[in-house]
Coordinates of C-alpha atoms in Angstrom, one line a residue:
M1 CA 92.1 102.3 76.2
I2 CA 95.3 101.3 77.9
A3 CA 98.6 103.2 77.7
A4 CA 101.5 101.4 79.3
I5 CA 104.7 103.5 79.7
K6 CA 107.8 101.3 79.5
P7 CA 111.5 102.0 80.1
A8 CA 113.1 101.2 76.8
G9 CA 116.9 101.8 77.4
A10 CA 119.1 103.8 75.1
N11 CA 118.8 102.0 71.8
T12 CA 116.5 104.0 69.6
R13 CA 117.2 102.0 66.5
G14 CA 116.7 98.7 68.3
L15 CA 113.2 99.6 69.3
L16 CA 112.5 100.9 65.8
A17 CA 113.7 97.5 64.4
Y18 CA 111.0 95.8 66.5
L19 CA 108.3 98.2 65.6
Y20 CA 109.0 98.0 61.9
G21 CA 109.8 94.3 61.9
P22 CA 107.4 91.4 61.4
G23 CA 106.7 90.9 65.2
R24 CA 107.2 87.8 67.1
H25 CA 104.3 86.0 65.4
D26 CA 104.2 87.9 62.1
E27 CA 101.5 90.1 63.6
H28 CA 102.9 93.5 62.4
L29 CA 101.2 94.7 59.3
D30 CA 101.9 97.9 57.3
P31 CA 104.2 99.6 59.9
H32 CA 104.3 103.3 59.3
V33 CA 104.5 106.7 61.2
A34 CA 101.0 107.8 62.0
A35 CA 102.0 110.9 63.9
G36 CA 105.2 112.7 65.0
F37 CA 106.6 115.9 66.5
A38 CA 107.1 117.3 62.9
M39 CA 105.8 115.2 60.0
L40 CA 107.5 117.4 57.4
G41 CA 110.7 115.7 56.4
M42 CA 110.2 112.8 58.8
P43 CA 111.9 109.6 57.5
D44 CA 109.4 106.7 57.3
P45 CA 110.9 103.3 56.2
G46 CA 107.4 101.8 56.1
R47 CA 106.1 104.2 53.4
K48 CA 109.2 105.6 51.8
P49 CA 111.4 102.8 50.4
D50 CA 114.5 104.9 50.3
D51 CA 114.4 105.7 54.0
T52 CA 116.1 103.5 56.5
L53 CA 115.7 102.7 60.2
T54 CA 119.1 104.3 60.9
Q55 CA 118.0 107.6 59.3
L56 CA 114.9 107.6 61.4
A57 CA 116.8 106.8 64.6
R58 CA 119.3 109.6 63.9
H59 CA 116.5 112.0 63.2
L60 CA 115.0 111.3 66.6
D61 CA 118.3 111.1 68.5
E62 CA 119.7 114.5 67.2
P63 CA 119.1 116.4 70.5
V64 CA 120.6 113.5 72.4
R65 CA 123.8 113.6 70.3
L66 CA 124.1 117.4 70.8
R67 CA 123.7 117.1 74.5
N68 CA 126.3 114.2 74.7
S69 CA 128.8 116.3 72.8
E70 CA 128.2 119.4 74.9
F71 CA 128.5 117.6 78.3
G72 CA 131.1 115.1 77.2
R73 CA 129.2 112.1 78.5
K74 CA 126.3 110.0 77.2
V75 CA 122.8 110.3 78.3
T76 CA 121.5 106.9 79.5
D77 CA 118.0 105.5 79.2
H78 CA 116.8 108.2 76.9
V79 CA 114.3 106.1 75.0
W80 CA 110.6 106.5 76.1
H81 CA 108.2 103.9 74.9
C82 CA 104.4 103.9 75.3
P83 CA 102.1 101.4 73.6
V84 CA 98.5 102.6 73.4
R85 CA 95.8 99.9 72.8
A86 CA 92.1 100.2 72.2
A87 CA 89.7 97.6 73.7
P88 CA 88.8 94.6 71.5
E89 CA 85.2 95.8 71.2
D90 CA 86.1 99.4 70.2
R91 CA 85.5 100.6 66.7
H92 CA 88.3 100.8 64.1
L93 CA 90.2 104.1 64.5
S94 CA 91.7 105.9 61.5
D95 CA 95.3 107.2 61.3
A96 CA 94.1 110.7 61.8
E97 CA 92.3 109.7 65.0
W98 CA 95.3 107.8 66.3
A99 CA 97.5 110.8 65.5
D100 CA 95.2 113.0 67.7
I101 CA 95.3 110.4 70.4
A102 CA 99.1 110.2 70.3
Q103 CA 99.4 114.0 70.5
R104 CA 97.2 114.2 73.5
I105 CA 99.2 111.4 75.3
V106 CA 102.6 113.0 74.7
E107 CA 101.2 116.3 75.9
A108 CA 99.8 114.7 79.1
A109 CA 103.0 112.8 79.7
G110 CA 105.2 115.9 79.5
I111 CA 107.1 114.7 76.4
A112 CA 105.6 117.5 74.3
P113 CA 103.7 120.0 76.4
P114 CA 101.1 122.1 74.4
G115 CA 102.7 125.1 72.6
D116 CA 106.3 124.0 73.5
D117 CA 108.4 124.3 70.3
L118 CA 111.5 123.0 72.1
A119 CA 109.9 119.7 73.3
C120 CA 111.2 116.2 72.8
R121 CA 111.1 114.5 69.5
W122 CA 108.6 111.7 69.2
I123 CA 106.7 109.5 66.7
A124 CA 103.7 107.2 66.8
V125 CA 104.2 104.0 64.8
R126 CA 101.1 102.0 63.8
H127 CA 101.6 98.4 62.7
A128 CA 98.2 97.0 63.7
G129 CA 94.6 98.1 63.6
D130 CA 94.0 98.3 67.4
H131 CA 97.1 100.0 68.8
I132 CA 100.0 102.3 68.2
H133 CA 103.5 102.6 69.8
I134 CA 104.8 106.1 70.8
L135 CA 108.5 106.4 70.8
A136 CA 110.3 109.5 72.2
T137 CA 113.8 110.5 73.0
T138 CA 113.9 112.3 76.3
V139 CA 116.2 115.2 75.6
R140 CA 114.5 118.4 74.6
E141 CA 115.6 120.6 71.7
D142 CA 117.1 123.0 74.2
G143 CA 119.2 120.1 75.8
R144 CA 117.2 119.9 79.0
R145 CA 115.4 116.7 80.2
P146 CA 111.6 116.6 80.4
K147 CA 109.8 116.4 83.7
L148 CA 108.1 113.0 83.5
H149 CA 107.4 112.4 87.2
D150 CA 103.9 110.9 87.7
S151 CA 103.5 110.8 83.9
G152 CA 101.7 107.5 84.1
I153 CA 98.9 109.1 86.2
R154 CA 98.5 112.0 83.8
V155 CA 98.5 109.7 80.8
G156 CA 95.9 107.5 82.5
D157 CA 93.7 110.5 83.0
A158 CA 94.1 111.5 79.4
C159 CA 93.1 108.0 78.3
R160 CA 89.9 108.3 80.3
Q161 CA 89.0 111.5 78.6
I162 CA 89.9 110.1 75.1
E163 CA 87.6 107.2 75.7
S164 CA 84.8 109.6 76.5
D165 CA 85.5 111.9 73.5
Y166 CA 85.7 109.0 71.0
G167 CA 82.9 106.9 72.4
L168 CA 85.3 104.0 73.3
R169 CA 85.0 101.5 76.2
Q170 CA 85.2 103.4 79.5
L171 CA 87.8 101.9 81.8
N172 CA 88.1 102.7 85.5
K173 CA 90.6 105.2 86.8
G174 CA 93.6 103.7 88.4
D175 CA 95.0 104.6 91.9
R176 CA 98.6 103.3 91.6
T177 CA 97.8 100.1 93.5
A178 CA 97.4 97.8 90.5
G179 CA 100.0 95.1 89.9
R180 CA 102.3 95.1 86.9
R181 CA 100.8 93.7 83.7
P182 CA 102.6 90.8 82.2
T183 CA 105.0 91.9 79.4
Q184 CA 104.8 90.5 75.9
A185 CA 108.0 88.6 76.6
E186 CA 106.6 87.0 79.7
M187 CA 103.4 86.0 77.9
H188 CA 105.3 84.6 74.9
K189 CA 107.6 82.7 77.2
A190 CA 104.6 81.1 79.1
E191 CA 103.0 80.2 75.8
R192 CA 106.3 78.6 74.6
L193 CA 106.7 76.6 77.7
G194 CA 103.1 75.5 77.9
W195 CA 102.3 77.4 81.1
E196 CA 98.8 78.7 81.7
Q197 CA 100.2 81.7 83.7
T198 CA 103.3 83.9 83.5
S199 CA 105.8 83.3 86.2
R200 CA 104.9 86.4 88.3
D201 CA 101.2 85.5 88.2
W202 CA 102.0 81.9 89.1
L203 CA 104.1 83.1 92.1
Q204 CA 101.4 85.5 93.2
D205 CA 98.9 82.7 93.4
R206 CA 101.2 80.5 95.4
I207 CA 102.2 83.2 97.9
R208 CA 98.6 84.3 98.5
A209 CA 97.5 80.6 99.0
A210 CA 100.4 80.2 101.5
I211 CA 99.5 83.3 103.6
P212 CA 96.6 81.7 105.6
H213 CA 99.0 78.8 106.6
V214 CA 101.7 80.9 108.3
G215 CA 102.1 83.3 111.2
S216 CA 105.2 85.2 110.2
A217 CA 107.3 86.2 107.2
E218 CA 110.0 83.6 108.1
E219 CA 107.3 80.9 108.2
L220 CA 106.0 82.1 104.8
L221 CA 109.4 81.7 103.2
A222 CA 109.9 78.3 104.7
Y223 CA 106.4 77.3 103.5
L224 CA 107.2 78.5 100.0
E225 CA 110.4 76.5 99.9
A226 CA 108.6 73.4 101.1
D227 CA 106.2 73.9 98.2
G228 CA 109.0 73.7 95.7
I229 CA 109.5 77.5 95.1
A230 CA 113.0 78.9 95.1
V231 CA 113.3 81.7 97.6
K232 CA 116.2 84.1 98.0
P233 CA 116.0 86.0 101.3
R234 CA 117.8 89.3 101.8
R235 CA 119.2 89.7 105.3
G236 CA 121.1 92.4 107.2
P237 CA 124.4 91.9 109.0
S238 CA 122.4 91.0 112.1
G239 CA 120.5 88.3 110.2
D240 CA 117.3 90.2 110.2
L241 CA 115.1 89.6 107.2
L242 CA 115.1 92.7 105.0
G243 CA 113.5 91.4 101.8
Y244 CA 112.9 88.4 99.6
S245 CA 112.6 87.3 96.0
A246 CA 111.1 84.1 94.6
A247 CA 111.4 82.1 91.5
R248 CA 109.3 79.6 89.6
P249 CA 110.9 76.2 88.9
G250 CA 112.0 76.0 85.3
D251 CA 112.0 79.8 84.7
L252 CA 115.5 80.4 83.4
N253 CA 117.3 83.1 81.5
K254 CA 119.3 82.6 78.3
D255 CA 122.3 81.6 80.5
G256 CA 120.3 78.9 82.2
E257 CA 120.1 80.8 85.5
Q258 CA 117.0 80.9 87.7
I259 CA 115.0 84.2 87.3
F260 CA 114.0 85.7 90.6
H261 CA 111.3 88.3 91.2
S262 CA 111.2 90.5 94.2
G263 CA 108.0 90.5 96.3
G264 CA 107.0 94.0 95.2
K265 CA 107.3 93.1 91.5
I266 CA 105.1 90.0 92.1
A267 CA 102.4 92.2 93.6
P268 CA 102.3 95.6 95.4
D269 CA 101.0 94.1 98.6
L270 CA 103.4 91.2 98.7
T271 CA 106.5 93.2 99.8
L272 CA 108.1 92.1 103.0
P273 CA 107.0 95.1 105.1
K274 CA 103.4 94.7 104.0
L275 CA 103.5 90.9 104.6
K276 CA 105.0 91.5 108.1
A277 CA 102.3 94.0 108.9
R278 CA 99.6 91.4 108.0
L279 CA 101.2 88.3 109.5
E280 CA 103.1 89.5 112.6
T281 CA 100.2 91.0 114.7
T282 CA 99.8 90.5 118.4
E283 CA 97.1 88.0 119.3
P284 CA 94.5 89.7 121.6
E285 CA 93.8 88.2 125.0
E286 CA 91.0 85.7 125.0
H287 CA 88.1 85.8 127.3
P288 CA 88.2 82.9 129.8
T289 CA 84.8 81.6 128.4
A290 CA 85.7 82.1 124.8
R291 CA 87.0 78.6 124.2
R292 CA 83.8 77.1 125.5
E293 CA 81.7 79.4 123.4
R294 CA 83.7 78.8 120.2
P295 CA 81.8 77.0 117.4
A296 CA 82.5 73.3 117.0
T297 CA 84.2 73.7 113.5
P298 CA 86.4 76.3 111.9
W299 CA 83.7 76.7 109.2
H300 CA 81.2 77.9 111.7
Q301 CA 83.8 80.0 113.4
A302 CA 84.5 81.8 110.1
I303 CA 80.8 82.4 109.6
D304 CA 80.6 84.1 113.0
A305 CA 83.6 86.2 112.2
L306 CA 82.0 87.3 108.9
D307 CA 78.7 88.1 110.8
T308 CA 80.4 91.0 112.5
L309 CA 82.2 92.3 109.4
H310 CA 79.9 95.2 108.7
A311 CA 80.0 96.4 112.4
D312 CA 83.8 95.9 112.6
M313 CA 84.4 98.3 109.7
V314 CA 84.2 101.3 112.0
D315 CA 86.6 103.5 110.0
D316 CA 88.7 103.3 106.9
I317 CA 91.8 101.7 108.4
H318 CA 89.7 99.0 110.0
A319 CA 87.7 98.5 106.9
Q320 CA 90.8 98.0 104.8
A321 CA 92.2 95.5 107.3
H322 CA 89.0 93.4 107.2
I323 CA 88.8 93.5 103.4
T324 CA 92.5 92.3 103.3
A325 CA 91.7 89.5 105.8
L326 CA 88.6 88.6 103.8
G327 CA 90.8 87.8 100.8
E328 CA 92.8 85.4 103.0
L329 CA 89.6 83.7 104.1
I330 CA 88.5 83.3 100.5
E331 CA 92.0 81.8 99.7
A332 CA 91.7 79.4 102.7
T333 CA 88.2 78.3 101.7
A334 CA 89.4 77.7 98.1
G335 CA 92.2 75.5 99.4
K336 CA 89.9 73.3 101.5
A337 CA 86.7 73.1 99.5
P338 CA 85.9 69.9 97.5
A339 CA 87.4 69.6 94.0
Q340 CA 84.2 70.6 92.2
F341 CA 84.3 74.1 93.7
H342 CA 88.0 74.7 93.0
A343 CA 87.6 76.5 89.7
E344 CA 85.1 79.1 90.9
L345 CA 86.8 79.7 94.3
R346 CA 90.2 80.0 92.8
A347 CA 88.8 82.5 90.3
S348 CA 87.2 84.4 93.1
A349 CA 90.4 84.5 95.1
R350 CA 92.4 85.9 92.1
A351 CA 89.7 88.5 91.4
F352 CA 89.6 89.6 95.0
A353 CA 93.3 90.1 95.1
R354 CA 92.8 93.4 93.4
A355 CA 90.0 94.4 95.8
Q356 CA 92.3 93.7 98.8
R357 CA 94.6 96.7 98.2
S358 CA 94.0 100.4 98.0
Q359 CA 95.7 103.6 99.1
V360 CA 94.1 103.3 102.5
R361 CA 96.5 102.1 105.2
A362 CA 95.2 99.0 107.0
E363 CA 95.3 98.5 110.8
S364 CA 96.0 94.8 110.5
Q365 CA 95.5 94.1 114.2
A366 CA 91.8 95.0 113.9
A367 CA 91.1 92.0 111.6
H368 CA 92.7 89.4 113.9
T369 CA 89.5 87.4 114.3
L370 CA 88.9 87.1 110.6
R371 CA 92.5 86.3 109.9
K372 CA 92.5 83.6 112.6
A373 CA 89.4 82.1 111.1
A374 CA 91.2 81.8 107.8
R375 CA 94.2 80.1 109.5
D376 CA 92.0 77.7 111.4
I377 CA 90.4 76.6 108.1
A378 CA 93.8 76.3 106.5
Y379 CA 95.0 74.1 109.4
T380 CA 91.9 71.8 109.5
A381 CA 92.5 68.3 108.3
T382 CA 89.1 67.8 106.7
G383 CA 86.9 69.8 104.4
P384 CA 83.4 71.0 105.2
D385 CA 80.2 69.1 104.5
H386 CA 77.7 70.6 102.0
S387 CA 75.7 72.3 104.6
A388 CA 78.7 74.0 106.3
L389 CA 80.2 75.0 103.0
A390 CA 77.0 76.4 101.7
A391 CA 76.6 78.5 104.8
L392 CA 80.2 79.8 104.6
L393 CA 79.9 80.6 100.9
A394 CA 76.6 82.5 101.6
A395 CA 78.4 84.5 104.3
L396 CA 81.3 85.2 101.9
V397 CA 78.9 86.5 99.3
W398 CA 77.4 88.9 101.8
A399 CA 80.9 90.0 103.0
T400 CA 82.0 90.6 99.4
I401 CA 78.9 92.8 98.9
V402 CA 79.9 94.8 102.0
A403 CA 83.4 95.2 100.6
A404 CA 82.1 96.3 97.2
Q405 CA 79.8 98.8 98.9
W406 CA 82.7 100.3 100.9
H407 CA 84.9 100.6 97.9
E408 CA 82.1 102.2 95.9
A409 CA 81.6 104.7 98.7
K410 CA 85.3 105.6 98.6
N411 CA 85.3 105.9 94.8
H412 CA 87.7 103.0 94.5
A413 CA 86.6 102.0 91.0
Q414 CA 89.2 99.3 90.3
Q415 CA 88.6 97.6 93.6
S416 CA 84.8 97.8 93.5
E417 CA 84.9 96.2 90.0
A418 CA 87.2 93.4 91.3
A419 CA 84.7 92.8 94.2
R420 CA 81.9 92.5 91.7
Q421 CA 83.8 90.0 89.7
T422 CA 84.5 88.1 92.9
L423 CA 80.9 88.2 93.8
S424 CA 79.9 86.5 90.5
H425 CA 82.2 83.6 91.2
L426 CA 81.2 83.2 94.8
Q427 CA 77.5 83.2 93.9
N428 CA 78.0 80.4 91.4
A429 CA 79.9 78.4 94.0
A430 CA 77.3 79.1 96.7
D431 CA 74.4 78.1 94.4
H432 CA 76.2 74.9 93.5
A433 CA 76.8 74.1 97.2
L434 CA 73.3 74.9 98.3
T435 CA 71.4 72.9 95.6
P436 CA 71.7 69.5 97.3
V437 CA 71.0 71.0 100.7
V438 CA 67.8 72.6 99.5
Y439 CA 66.7 69.5 97.7
N440 CA 67.2 67.3 100.8
L441 CA 65.3 69.8 103.0
A442 CA 62.5 70.2 100.5
V443 CA 61.6 66.5 100.1
R444 CA 60.8 66.4 103.9
Q445 CA 59.0 69.6 104.1
P446 CA 56.4 70.0 106.9
T447 CA 52.7 69.5 106.5
Y448 CA 50.6 72.1 104.7
Q449 CA 49.1 73.3 108.0
A450 CA 52.5 73.6 109.5
R451 CA 53.8 75.6 106.6
R452 CA 50.9 78.0 106.9
T453 CA 51.8 78.5 110.6
L454 CA 55.4 79.1 109.6
A455 CA 54.3 81.6 106.9
H456 CA 52.6 83.6 109.6
Y457 CA 55.9 83.7 111.5
V458 CA 57.6 85.0 108.3
R459 CA 55.1 87.7 107.7
A460 CA 55.4 88.9 111.3
A461 CA 59.2 88.7 111.5
V462 CA 60.2 90.1 108.1
P463 CA 57.1 91.8 106.7
D464 CA 59.0 93.9 104.1
H465 CA 60.3 90.7 102.4
A466 CA 57.7 88.2 103.3
D467 CA 56.1 88.0 99.8
R468 CA 59.5 87.4 98.1
I469 CA 60.4 84.7 100.7
L470 CA 57.1 82.8 100.4
A471 CA 57.3 83.0 96.6
D472 CA 60.9 81.8 96.5
P473 CA 61.3 78.2 95.3
G474 CA 63.4 77.6 98.4
W475 CA 60.5 78.3 100.7
P476 CA 59.6 74.6 101.4
A477 CA 63.2 74.0 102.4
L478 CA 63.2 77.0 104.6
A479 CA 60.0 75.7 106.3
T480 CA 61.9 72.5 107.1
V481 CA 64.7 74.4 108.6
L482 CA 62.3 76.4 110.8
A483 CA 60.5 73.3 111.8
D484 CA 63.8 71.6 112.8
A485 CA 64.8 74.7 114.7
E486 CA 61.6 74.7 116.7
A487 CA 62.0 71.0 117.5
G488 CA 65.4 71.9 118.9
G489 CA 63.8 74.5 121.3
H490 CA 64.3 77.6 119.2
K491 CA 61.7 80.2 118.4
P492 CA 61.2 80.5 114.6
H493 CA 60.0 84.1 114.8
Q494 CA 63.1 85.1 116.7
L495 CA 65.4 83.2 114.4
L496 CA 63.9 84.9 111.4
K497 CA 64.3 88.4 112.9
E498 CA 67.9 87.7 113.9
A499 CA 68.8 86.3 110.4
A500 CA 67.2 89.2 108.6
A501 CA 69.1 91.6 110.9
R502 CA 72.5 90.0 110.2
R503 CA 72.1 89.9 106.4
E504 CA 69.8 92.5 104.7
L505 CA 67.6 90.8 102.2
A506 CA 67.1 93.6 99.6
T507 CA 70.2 92.5 97.7
A508 CA 69.5 88.8 98.0
R509 CA 68.5 87.1 94.7
Q510 CA 66.8 84.2 96.6
P511 CA 65.9 85.4 100.1
A512 CA 64.7 82.0 101.3
R513 CA 68.0 80.4 100.4
V514 CA 69.9 83.2 102.3
L515 CA 67.7 82.5 105.4
I516 CA 68.2 78.8 105.2
T517 CA 72.0 79.1 105.7
R518 CA 71.7 81.8 108.3
I519 CA 69.1 79.9 110.4
Q520 CA 70.8 76.5 110.0
H521 CA 74.0 78.2 111.4
A522 CA 72.2 79.9 114.3
S523 CA 70.2 76.9 115.3
R524 CA 72.7 74.1 114.8
N525 CA 72.6 73.4 118.6
P526 CA 69.5 73.0 120.7
A527 CA 68.5 76.2 122.5
P528 CA 70.0 76.7 126.0
N529 CA 67.8 75.4 128.9
L530 CA 65.1 74.2 126.5
R531 CA 66.4 70.7 125.7
A532 CA 64.1 68.9 128.1
E533 CA 61.2 71.0 127.1
A534 CA 61.9 70.3 123.4
A535 CA 62.1 66.6 124.1
R536 CA 58.7 66.6 125.9
R537 CA 56.8 68.8 123.6
T538 CA 55.1 67.5 120.5
T539 CA 55.7 70.0 117.8
T540 CA 53.2 70.7 115.1
M541 CA 56.1 70.9 112.7
R542 CA 56.8 67.1 112.4
V543 CA 59.0 66.4 109.4
A544 CA 58.9 62.6 109.5
A545 CA 57.6 60.5 106.6
T546 CA 54.3 60.0 108.4
A547 CA 53.7 63.7 108.3
L548 CA 54.3 63.8 104.6
K549 CA 51.9 60.9 104.1
A550 CA 49.2 62.6 106.1
D551 CA 49.6 65.7 103.9
E552 CA 49.2 63.9 100.6
N553 CA 45.8 65.3 99.9
Q554 CA 46.5 68.9 100.9
P555 CA 47.2 71.5 98.3
A556 CA 50.8 72.6 98.4
P557 CA 51.6 76.0 96.9
S558 CA 55.2 75.2 96.1
S559 CA 57.4 74.5 93.1
F560 CA 58.9 71.5 95.0
T561 CA 57.3 68.1 94.8
T562 CA 57.2 66.0 98.0
G563 CA 58.3 62.9 96.3
P564 CA 62.0 62.2 96.6
K565 CA 62.2 60.9 93.0
H566 CA 61.7 64.3 91.5
R567 CA 64.5 67.0 91.6
P568 CA 63.2 70.4 92.5
R569 CA 63.8 73.5 90.4
L570 CA 66.2 75.9 92.1

């Protein structure tokens, strides 16, 4: 159940006209007063033909008029409006049930505290089966104004209890870090103009996608302008940037003027101070050998940065910084991935935007390495091959699991749910990216005898998960990866232990696939000082076509066929 408190101005009758009217799409049916501060003598134009909206408005505004006459000046913004909506899957609630719900909400908000005979006047209008509108005038019968500070939090808590009491869908408790929901007017405008998103949602996506490309707030505004977005900076007398607002092309008001939205109204974490904290951090000094040790591509560099994520989350402020930077890396990956991955990765980036922000302050400097990896990907001219993309997506899946676990440990219900939604999209993309990689590896799997030897390595290195790995349809492909690694001078047993240590396998749906990406990343170069030995030695793990032919008559306990004409089951 969602209750959204909205400022409604000072026109009580105007709001009543909407509530009792047909609606913007003739969706208002049988409007009537379902509950109120005192039902006896309450005008109700929906059920009493002789009553008018003006009479009802005057009835509600009586304390306001008395205060205005006593003080000699009008009260402004005295109309309080709170739509309350049940979830689509919830059962139909009766008028009596909605009346009880309305009473509990106005009590929680402070509009009508329990047992207070001098509280504000209010009504609940019902014009649809799944929601009501509570309208109140915020002048009490004694002329004082109600205390409504933090009323949204109290109303949210009341809704969670109502859901439990009435057996309705249980929503997660909020923490005041959620973005503003689109208004009905914004949604209808987007529909009228043929837009898939409202202006604020559209701007949020563009700003988040731009962040990995820039290193300062000034660069961000310039990038947005180059992308065709109207930007209005707010500067002090010295020229320093104090704030900004942005506008979607074609989003005009009734006078034909561009509609601008401030960063904070686009999303809570897109205010100028918060963007500066993320973008304008000091780059740490680089070790003299770091450049030589750096991976050959930004994709592998990002994987290395993700490998240390769990260890880098040493405390809350560091954890929050790394989770925020993880969102930037997901954005950068979505921007550079091949077209067939865009839908899932864009959806994952949108979902993770909610997981990026919490009440915990972030120490942005701590996540410099992860943020730099995102920028390097954004700056690269080419996209990844399937193998690199599959490895990066697998690493992002694990990083998202780590983020979800941290949020769950901190009781961040909204954020952990957002991380779980992100995880679903990333897993779909990772499966899609890894499918051709696994197939190409499986069709050149080692000989039966070689696979038996490699299976012994698996049982010795990861005994707790060996049975799941060897039963995984991806085992023949993993065997090929291990054989290739051994041919490059690496020790399969050591690679398996290291891969299992970097990514625990208990949460892996297909552990062999997880190990494929981990070991391919770790063994992409020949082992140091072993190149000559690797060239001289004749490995038992030959993966050439001659080895496949020699193995034709051997039993192969695998779901993969060795013939390249047959597609394996994944």
